[in-house]
Coordinates of C-alpha atoms (C1' of nucleotides) in Angstrom, one line a residue:
Chain A
X30 CA 87.9 105.7 101.3
X31 CA 84.9 107.1 102.9
X32 CA 81.5 107.7 102.4
X33 CA 81.7 110.5 100.7
X34 CA 84.1 109.9 98.4
X35 CA 81.9 106.7 97.0
X36 CA 79.1 108.9 96.5
X37 CA 81.4 111.0 94.7
X38 CA 82.8 108.7 92.4
X39 CA 79.7 106.6 92.5
X40 CA 77.8 109.6 90.7
X41 CA 79.6 110.0 88.1
X42 CA 78.4 106.8 87.0
X43 CA 76.1 107.8 84.7
X44 CA 72.5 107.3 86.3
X45 CA 70.0 107.0 83.4
X46 CA 67.2 108.3 85.6
X47 CA 64.7 109.7 83.8
X48 CA 63.7 110.2 80.6
X49 CA 62.8 114.1 80.5
X50 CA 63.8 116.4 78.1
X51 CA 65.4 118.2 80.7
X52 CA 67.3 114.8 81.3
X53 CA 67.9 114.4 78.1
X54 CA 69.4 117.5 77.0
X55 CA 71.6 117.3 79.8
X56 CA 72.7 114.0 78.6
X57 CA 73.3 115.2 74.9
X58 CA 75.5 118.2 76.2
X59 CA 77.3 116.5 78.3
X60 CA 78.1 113.2 75.3
X61 CA 79.3 116.5 73.2
X62 CA 81.6 118.1 75.7
X63 CA 83.2 114.7 76.3
X64 CA 83.4 114.0 72.5
X65 CA 84.9 117.2 72.1
X66 CA 87.5 117.2 74.5
X67 CA 88.4 113.9 73.3
X68 CA 88.5 114.9 69.6
X69 CA 90.8 117.9 70.2
X70 CA 93.0 115.7 72.9
X71 CA 94.1 113.3 70.5
X72 CA 94.9 116.1 67.6
X73 CA 96.6 118.4 69.7
X74 CA 97.0 116.6 72.8
X75 CA 95.2 117.4 76.1
X76 CA 98.2 120.0 77.4
X77 CA 97.4 121.8 74.2
X78 CA 93.8 121.7 74.6
X79 CA 92.0 124.8 77.0
X80 CA 88.8 124.5 78.1
X81 CA 87.2 127.3 76.5
X82 CA 88.4 125.3 73.5
X83 CA 86.0 122.4 74.6
X84 CA 83.2 124.5 75.4
X85 CA 83.4 126.6 72.3
X86 CA 83.2 123.0 70.0
X87 CA 80.3 121.7 72.0
X88 CA 78.2 124.7 71.5
X89 CA 78.6 126.0 74.8
X90 CA 80.0 128.5 77.2
X91 CA 83.2 128.1 79.3
X92 CA 81.5 128.5 82.7
X93 CA 79.1 125.9 81.6
X94 CA 81.7 123.2 80.8
X95 CA 82.3 123.2 85.3
X96 CA 78.8 122.3 85.7
X97 CA 79.0 119.3 83.8
X98 CA 83.3 118.3 84.9
X99 CA 85.6 119.1 87.8
X100 CA 88.6 119.2 85.2
X101 CA 89.0 118.6 81.1
X102 CA 90.7 115.3 82.3
X103 CA 87.1 114.0 83.9
X104 CA 85.7 114.8 80.6
X105 CA 88.4 112.8 78.7
X106 CA 87.7 109.9 80.7
X107 CA 84.1 110.0 81.2
X108 CA 83.3 107.4 78.4
X109 CA 85.1 105.1 81.3
X110 CA 82.6 105.7 84.1
X111 CA 79.7 104.9 81.1
X112 CA 81.1 101.2 80.8
X113 CA 81.5 100.7 84.3
X114 CA 77.6 101.2 84.5
X115 CA 77.3 98.6 81.6
X116 CA 79.5 96.1 83.7
X117 CA 77.5 96.7 86.8
X118 CA 74.6 95.9 84.5
X119 CA 75.5 92.9 83.2
X120 CA 76.7 91.9 86.4
X121 CA 73.7 91.9 88.0
X122 CA 71.4 89.9 85.2
X123 CA 74.2 87.3 85.5
X124 CA 72.3 84.4 87.4
X125 CA 73.0 83.4 91.0
X126 CA 73.5 80.0 90.1
X127 CA 76.4 80.5 88.3
X128 CA 79.8 80.5 90.1
X129 CA 80.4 84.2 91.2
X130 CA 83.7 84.5 89.3
X131 CA 82.5 83.4 86.4
X132 CA 79.6 86.1 86.9
X133 CA 82.1 88.8 87.4
X134 CA 84.2 87.9 84.5
X135 CA 82.0 87.6 82.2
X136 CA 80.1 90.5 82.6
X137 CA 83.7 92.4 81.9
X138 CA 84.2 90.7 79.0
X139 CA 81.1 90.9 77.6
X140 CA 81.9 95.1 77.5
X141 CA 84.7 94.9 75.1
X142 CA 83.4 92.0 72.9
X143 CA 81.5 94.1 70.2
X144 CA 85.5 94.7 68.1
X145 CA 86.9 97.6 69.5
X146 CA 83.0 99.7 69.3
X147 CA 83.3 103.0 67.7
X148 CA 86.1 102.0 65.0
X149 CA 90.0 102.0 65.9
X150 CA 89.1 105.5 68.1
X151 CA 89.1 104.0 71.1
X152 CA 92.6 102.4 70.7
X153 CA 93.4 105.9 70.1
X154 CA 91.5 107.0 72.9
X155 CA 93.0 104.4 75.3
X156 CA 96.8 105.2 74.4
X157 CA 95.7 108.9 74.9
X158 CA 95.2 108.4 78.4
X159 CA 97.6 105.6 79.0
X160 CA 100.0 108.4 77.5
X161 CA 98.9 111.3 80.0
X162 CA 99.6 111.3 83.5
X163 CA 96.6 113.4 84.3
X164 CA 94.6 111.4 82.2
X165 CA 95.7 108.0 83.6
X166 CA 95.4 109.2 87.2
X167 CA 91.7 109.9 86.2
X168 CA 91.2 106.7 84.8
X169 CA 92.3 105.4 88.5
X170 CA 89.3 106.8 89.8
X171 CA 87.0 105.4 87.6
X172 CA 89.0 101.7 88.3
X173 CA 88.3 102.7 92.0
X174 CA 84.6 103.7 91.5
X175 CA 83.9 100.2 89.7
X176 CA 85.3 98.3 92.3
X177 CA 83.2 99.9 94.8
X178 CA 80.1 99.6 92.7
X179 CA 80.6 95.9 91.9
X180 CA 81.7 95.0 95.6
X181 CA 78.5 96.4 96.8
X182 CA 77.1 93.7 94.1
X183 CA 78.6 91.3 95.1
X184 CA 77.6 91.9 98.4
X185 CA 74.6 92.2 97.7
X186 CA 74.6 88.5 95.8
X187 CA 76.3 87.0 98.3
X188 CA 73.8 88.6 101.4
X189 CA 76.9 90.0 103.6
X190 CA 77.6 93.6 104.4
X191 CA 80.4 95.2 102.8
X192 CA 81.4 96.7 106.0
X193 CA 81.4 93.8 107.9
X194 CA 82.9 91.5 105.5
X195 CA 85.9 92.7 103.3
X196 CA 85.5 89.6 101.3
X197 CA 83.1 91.1 98.3
X198 CA 86.1 94.3 98.2
X199 CA 88.7 91.6 98.1
X200 CA 87.2 89.9 94.6
X201 CA 85.8 93.1 93.2
X202 CA 89.9 94.5 93.6
X203 CA 91.0 91.4 92.6
X204 CA 88.8 91.7 89.1
X205 CA 89.1 95.0 88.7
X206 CA 93.0 94.9 88.8
X207 CA 93.3 91.8 87.0
X208 CA 91.2 93.9 84.3
X209 CA 93.4 97.0 84.5
X210 CA 96.9 94.6 84.3
X211 CA 95.6 93.3 81.4
X212 CA 94.9 96.1 79.9
X213 CA 97.7 97.8 80.1
X214 CA 100.3 95.2 79.3
X215 CA 97.6 94.3 76.0
X216 CA 98.3 98.2 75.3
X217 CA 102.1 98.2 76.0
X218 CA 103.2 95.1 73.9
X219 CA 103.1 94.2 70.4
X220 CA 99.4 92.5 70.8
X221 CA 99.3 89.5 68.8
X222 CA 96.5 88.5 70.6
X223 CA 93.1 90.1 71.2
X224 CA 92.2 92.1 74.4
X225 CA 89.6 89.9 75.7
X226 CA 91.7 87.2 75.2
X227 CA 94.4 88.1 77.1
X228 CA 92.2 90.0 79.2
X229 CA 90.3 86.5 79.7
X230 CA 93.9 84.6 80.7
X231 CA 94.8 87.0 83.4
X232 CA 90.8 86.8 85.3
X233 CA 91.3 83.2 85.2
X234 CA 94.8 83.2 86.5
X235 CA 93.4 85.1 89.4
X236 CA 90.2 83.8 90.1
X237 CA 91.6 80.4 91.3
X238 CA 91.9 82.2 94.5
X239 CA 88.5 82.3 95.3
X240 CA 85.9 79.7 96.2
X241 CA 83.2 79.0 93.2
X242 CA 80.5 79.4 96.0
X243 CA 79.3 81.8 98.7
X244 CA 81.1 78.9 101.0
X245 CA 83.9 81.5 101.5
X246 CA 85.7 82.5 104.6
X247 CA 86.5 86.1 104.8
X248 CA 85.7 87.1 109.0
Chain B
X20 CA 100.7 103.3 81.2
X21 CA 104.0 104.6 79.9
X22 CA 107.5 104.4 80.1
X23 CA 107.5 108.0 81.3
X24 CA 105.0 107.2 83.6
X25 CA 107.0 104.7 84.9
X26 CA 109.4 107.0 85.5
X27 CA 108.0 109.7 86.7
X28 CA 106.0 107.5 89.8
X29 CA 109.6 105.7 90.3
X30 CA 111.2 109.0 90.3
X31 CA 109.4 110.0 93.1
X32 CA 110.2 107.1 95.8
X33 CA 113.1 108.1 97.7
X34 CA 116.6 106.8 96.1
X35 CA 118.6 107.5 99.2
X36 CA 121.5 107.9 96.6
X37 CA 124.8 109.6 97.4
X38 CA 125.0 111.0 101.0
X39 CA 127.1 114.7 100.4
X40 CA 125.9 117.7 101.9
X41 CA 123.7 118.7 98.9
X42 CA 121.2 115.3 98.9
X43 CA 121.3 115.2 102.1
X44 CA 119.7 119.1 102.8
X45 CA 117.8 118.7 99.9
X46 CA 116.2 115.4 102.0
X47 CA 116.0 117.7 105.0
X48 CA 113.9 120.4 102.9
X49 CA 111.8 118.0 101.4
X50 CA 110.8 116.0 104.9
X51 CA 110.5 119.7 106.4
X52 CA 108.0 120.2 103.8
X53 CA 105.9 117.5 103.9
X54 CA 105.9 117.6 107.6
X55 CA 105.0 121.6 107.6
X56 CA 102.0 120.6 104.9
X57 CA 100.9 117.7 106.9
X58 CA 101.0 119.3 110.2
X59 CA 99.2 121.9 108.7
X60 CA 96.4 119.9 106.8
X61 CA 95.5 118.0 110.0
X62 CA 94.7 121.4 112.1
X63 CA 92.9 123.1 109.3
X64 CA 92.3 120.5 106.7
X65 CA 94.0 120.7 103.3
X66 CA 91.6 123.0 101.7
X67 CA 92.4 125.7 104.1
X68 CA 96.2 125.3 103.8
X69 CA 97.9 127.7 100.9
X70 CA 101.5 126.5 99.0
X71 CA 102.7 129.7 100.7
X72 CA 101.7 128.5 104.8
X73 CA 103.6 125.4 103.8
X74 CA 106.7 127.2 102.7
X75 CA 106.7 129.6 105.3
X76 CA 106.2 127.1 107.7
X77 CA 108.9 125.0 106.2
X78 CA 111.3 128.1 106.5
X79 CA 111.3 128.4 102.4
X80 CA 110.4 130.3 99.2
X81 CA 106.5 129.6 98.0
X82 CA 108.9 128.9 94.8
X83 CA 111.2 126.7 96.0
X84 CA 108.3 124.5 97.1
X85 CA 107.4 123.5 93.7
X86 CA 110.9 122.4 92.9
X87 CA 110.2 119.2 95.5
X88 CA 106.6 118.7 95.0
X89 CA 104.4 119.1 92.2
X90 CA 101.0 119.7 94.6
X91 CA 100.1 120.2 98.1
X92 CA 98.6 117.0 97.6
X93 CA 101.8 115.2 97.1
X94 CA 103.7 116.9 99.7
X95 CA 101.2 115.1 102.4
X96 CA 101.2 111.7 100.8
X97 CA 104.9 111.8 100.3
X98 CA 105.6 109.1 103.6
X99 CA 103.8 106.8 101.3
X100 CA 106.0 106.5 99.0
X101 CA 108.7 106.7 101.3
X102 CA 107.4 103.8 102.6
X103 CA 107.5 101.8 99.0
X104 CA 111.3 102.3 99.1
X105 CA 111.1 100.2 102.3
X106 CA 108.7 97.7 101.1
X107 CA 110.8 97.2 98.2
X108 CA 113.8 96.7 100.3
X109 CA 112.6 94.5 102.7
X110 CA 111.2 92.0 99.4
X111 CA 114.7 92.4 97.9
X112 CA 116.3 91.1 101.2
X113 CA 114.3 88.2 101.3
X114 CA 115.3 84.8 100.3
X115 CA 114.7 83.5 96.4
X116 CA 113.9 79.9 98.5
X117 CA 111.0 81.1 100.3
X118 CA 108.0 81.1 98.4
X119 CA 107.2 84.3 96.3
X120 CA 104.1 84.9 97.8
X121 CA 105.4 84.9 101.4
X122 CA 108.1 87.3 100.3
X123 CA 105.6 89.6 99.2
X124 CA 103.5 89.5 102.1
X125 CA 106.6 89.2 105.0
X126 CA 108.1 92.5 102.9
X127 CA 104.5 94.0 102.9
X128 CA 103.5 93.2 106.6
X129 CA 107.3 94.3 107.9
X130 CA 106.7 97.8 107.0
X131 CA 103.7 98.3 109.7
X132 CA 104.6 96.2 112.5
X133 CA 106.8 98.9 114.4
X134 CA 103.1 99.4 116.3
X135 CA 102.0 102.4 114.5
X136 CA 105.3 104.6 114.1
X137 CA 105.4 107.6 115.5
X138 CA 102.6 107.8 117.6
X139 CA 99.0 108.0 116.9
X140 CA 99.7 110.6 114.2
X141 CA 99.7 107.8 111.8
X142 CA 95.9 107.1 112.0
X143 CA 95.0 110.6 111.8
X144 CA 97.4 111.2 108.9
X145 CA 95.6 108.0 106.8
X146 CA 91.9 109.5 108.1
X147 CA 93.1 112.8 106.2
X148 CA 94.2 111.4 103.2
X149 CA 91.1 108.9 103.0
X150 CA 88.9 111.6 103.9
X151 CA 89.7 113.9 100.8
X152 CA 89.2 113.0 97.6
X153 CA 92.7 115.3 96.1
X154 CA 94.9 113.1 98.6
X155 CA 93.0 110.1 98.2
X156 CA 93.4 110.4 94.4
X157 CA 97.1 110.9 95.1
X158 CA 97.7 107.8 97.3
X159 CA 96.7 106.1 94.3
X160 CA 99.0 107.2 92.9
X161 CA 101.5 105.9 95.3
X162 CA 99.6 102.5 94.8
X163 CA 100.3 102.5 91.4
X164 CA 104.0 103.0 91.9
X165 CA 104.8 100.5 94.0
X166 CA 102.9 98.2 91.8
X167 CA 105.4 98.6 88.8
X168 CA 108.2 98.7 90.8
X169 CA 107.5 95.5 92.6
X170 CA 106.5 93.7 89.5
X171 CA 109.7 94.5 88.3
X172 CA 111.5 92.9 91.4
X173 CA 109.5 89.6 91.4
X174 CA 110.1 89.3 87.5
X175 CA 113.5 90.0 88.1
X176 CA 113.8 87.4 91.0
X177 CA 111.7 85.1 88.3
X178 CA 114.1 85.7 85.4
X179 CA 111.3 86.9 83.4
X180 CA 110.7 90.4 81.5
X181 CA 107.7 92.1 82.8
X182 CA 107.0 92.8 78.7
X183 CA 106.6 89.6 77.7
X184 CA 105.3 87.5 81.0
X185 CA 102.3 89.5 82.6
X186 CA 102.3 86.8 85.6
X187 CA 104.8 89.8 88.0
X188 CA 102.4 92.5 87.2
X189 CA 99.8 90.2 88.2
X190 CA 101.3 89.0 91.4
X191 CA 102.3 92.7 92.4
X192 CA 98.7 94.1 91.2
X193 CA 97.2 91.4 93.9
X194 CA 99.6 91.8 96.6
X195 CA 98.8 95.8 96.8
X196 CA 94.9 95.6 95.7
X197 CA 94.8 93.3 99.2
X198 CA 97.1 95.5 101.4
X199 CA 94.4 98.7 100.5
X200 CA 91.3 96.9 100.4
X201 CA 92.2 95.5 103.6
X202 CA 93.7 99.1 104.9
X203 CA 90.3 101.2 103.7
X204 CA 88.8 97.7 105.6
X205 CA 90.4 99.1 108.5
X206 CA 90.3 102.8 108.7
X207 CA 86.6 102.7 108.1
X208 CA 85.4 99.5 110.8
X209 CA 85.7 99.8 114.2
X210 CA 89.1 97.9 114.3
X211 CA 88.1 95.5 117.1
X212 CA 91.6 94.3 115.0
X213 CA 95.4 95.5 114.4
X214 CA 95.9 96.1 111.3
X215 CA 98.4 93.8 110.6
X216 CA 96.3 90.9 111.2
X217 CA 94.1 92.2 108.7
X218 CA 96.1 92.6 105.9
X219 CA 97.6 89.0 106.7
X220 CA 94.7 87.9 106.1
X221 CA 93.8 89.7 103.0
X222 CA 96.8 88.8 101.8
X223 CA 96.6 85.2 102.3
X224 CA 93.1 85.0 101.2
X225 CA 94.7 86.1 97.6
X226 CA 97.6 84.0 97.5
X227 CA 96.1 80.8 97.0
X228 CA 95.7 81.9 93.6
X229 CA 99.4 81.8 92.5
X230 CA 101.8 78.9 92.5
X231 CA 104.4 78.8 95.2
X232 CA 107.2 78.5 92.7
X233 CA 108.5 80.1 89.7
X234 CA 106.8 76.7 87.5
X235 CA 103.9 79.6 86.7
X236 CA 102.1 79.5 83.5
X237 CA 101.1 83.0 82.4
X238 CA 101.6 83.2 78.7
Chain C
dG4 C1' 142.2 125.5 98.0
dC5 C1' 141.3 127.5 94.5
dA6 C1' 138.4 127.9 90.5
dG7 C1' 135.2 125.9 87.2
dA8 C1' 131.2 123.5 87.1
dT9 C1' 127.1 121.7 88.6
dA10 C1' 123.0 122.5 91.4
dA11 C1' 119.4 124.9 94.8
dT12 C1' 117.0 128.8 96.0
dT13 C1' 114.4 132.7 94.8
dG14 C1' 111.3 136.5 93.0
dC15 C1' 109.0 137.5 89.2
dG16 C1' 105.8 137.2 85.4
dT17 C1' 102.2 134.5 83.1
dG18 C1' 98.2 131.2 81.7
dG19 C1' 95.2 128.7 83.4
dC20 C1' 91.8 126.5 86.6
dA21 C1' 87.7 125.8 89.2
dC22 C1' 84.2 127.8 91.3
dG23 C1' 80.8 131.2 93.9
dC24 C1' 77.2 134.7 92.5
dA25 C1' 74.0 136.5 90.8
dC26 C1' 70.8 136.9 86.5
dT27 C1' 68.3 135.0 82.4
dC28 C1' 66.2 131.2 80.1
dT29 C1' 63.6 127.1 79.4
dG30 C1' 60.9 122.9 80.7
dT31 C1' 57.8 121.3 84.3
dC32 C1' 53.8 120.4 86.7
dG33 C1' 49.6 121.5 88.9
Chain D
dC10 C1' 48.7 129.3 82.5
dG11 C1' 51.5 130.6 85.8
dA12 C1' 54.8 129.6 89.2
dC13 C1' 59.0 127.2 90.4
dA14 C1' 63.0 124.1 89.5
dG15 C1' 66.8 123.8 87.0
dA16 C1' 70.2 124.8 83.7
dG17 C1' 73.2 127.8 80.8
dT18 C1' 75.9 131.8 81.3
dG19 C1' 79.0 136.5 82.2
dC20 C1' 81.9 138.0 85.5
dG21 C1' 85.0 138.2 89.1
dT22 C1' 88.0 135.9 92.7
dG23 C1' 91.9 133.1 94.3
dC24 C1' 94.7 129.8 94.0
dC25 C1' 97.9 126.9 91.3
dA26 C1' 101.7 125.3 88.3
dC27 C1' 105.4 126.7 86.2
dG28 C1' 109.0 128.9 82.6
dC29 C1' 112.4 132.3 83.4
dA30 C1' 117.1 134.5 85.1
dA31 C1' 119.8 136.0 88.6
dT32 C1' 121.8 135.1 92.9
dT33 C1' 124.1 131.8 95.9
dA34 C1' 125.4 127.2 97.5
dT35 C1' 127.9 123.2 97.0
dC36 C1' 130.7 120.1 94.3
dT37 C1' 135.3 118.4 91.4
dG38 C1' 139.7 118.2 89.8
dC39 C1' 143.8 119.9 90.1

DNA sequence: GCAGATAATTGCGTGGCACGCACTCTGTCG
DNA sequence: CGACAGAGTGCGTGCCACGCAATTATCTGC
């Protein structure tokens, strides 16, 4: 993965920067487009949703759609990128005194606790994504994005450089992969246990590989 | 990830099934298309390569291209899917008596030993993929494919079911993720050490999390 | 080895999509 | 309030995936 790519992916993570009228409107339109795409996809299946449909439902011109998203898939998966921002924020707020893996685990798990936010819609959303190859690939990009950003945050906390030490990337990859596996497993199973439980278990199981504190040894 | 998806991805992994004239010719055309796509992409950049160009170079009609690959990106990344088959075969050939993680590590590393097969072309290929967002995403699909297939092979060896026990998926994900991180890190760095060295180190570092033998404990 | 079944190649046509460009409208800021 | 940056929009272009049906090549059983 190249520098340019990192930038591309990172830029999709909501910046929530200035709060001028302009940026505010832009955020509204973006969310409207994303919601429109999701709603339509949920009721018809994404293949039967055309970009102009989405634009129309969001009250905007078709051409405008592509000023926000490069594809309808990107629009549907956009909320995942938002969650990334929240996970990162949660991680950064954790004390550096606590074991690294604990910080990571808690940061991730905390973003799923609020009880399947937004009603059962979240579950349908998840199923939609994992059932559509195109959406699922788009989701992979989200995982890749958070992996890189999380690695940066970890490196920052440990005071090492990501391009010299592969430890941060490794730890981030393990955390994200474990989350992804837990998620997919939970989605496909009978789910006699909650997602957060399964998530925690997967993370715990993987966490044993890594030393609790900076005294790691990767190059 | 859904059953249909697993099938889709798995089907891209070369089966090398029957050796009739038919399958043989098909394999030749497939490889010709893949090579053509790669060569053209290397000299012009993938954006400047059109599907008809590839088809022409492979001596086949444009329409035929899509009977083999769904996109030019898929054609360029196809060799990665071939390597998957080899890794899986290598894993299955390892003795069940040896520790699981050792089998996995050796199976993966063994497919990179032959000294950057096919001349320095492999490195250029790798850079091409990691520099192009479209190709890079396609590569993610390959990683996902092998993760699933490897998980199945692991589950088979351990005698558990992938839909009941998430341990195989977890182990597979860790192995593949570590490999991916090592690869990306190696590609972006000065590479004062060989890829296989870095790969082994990453895998070793992660392997500590898992028990050596079936006596695991995941659900 | 031949006839019917099966599968691959190809040409044509269609629907869709990403994006460049130029123009307009609307916030923004001194 | 006036100039400027940036966002929305219409139009046009090039490319692409894929359905369909006809043709040709391979396979299989007798």
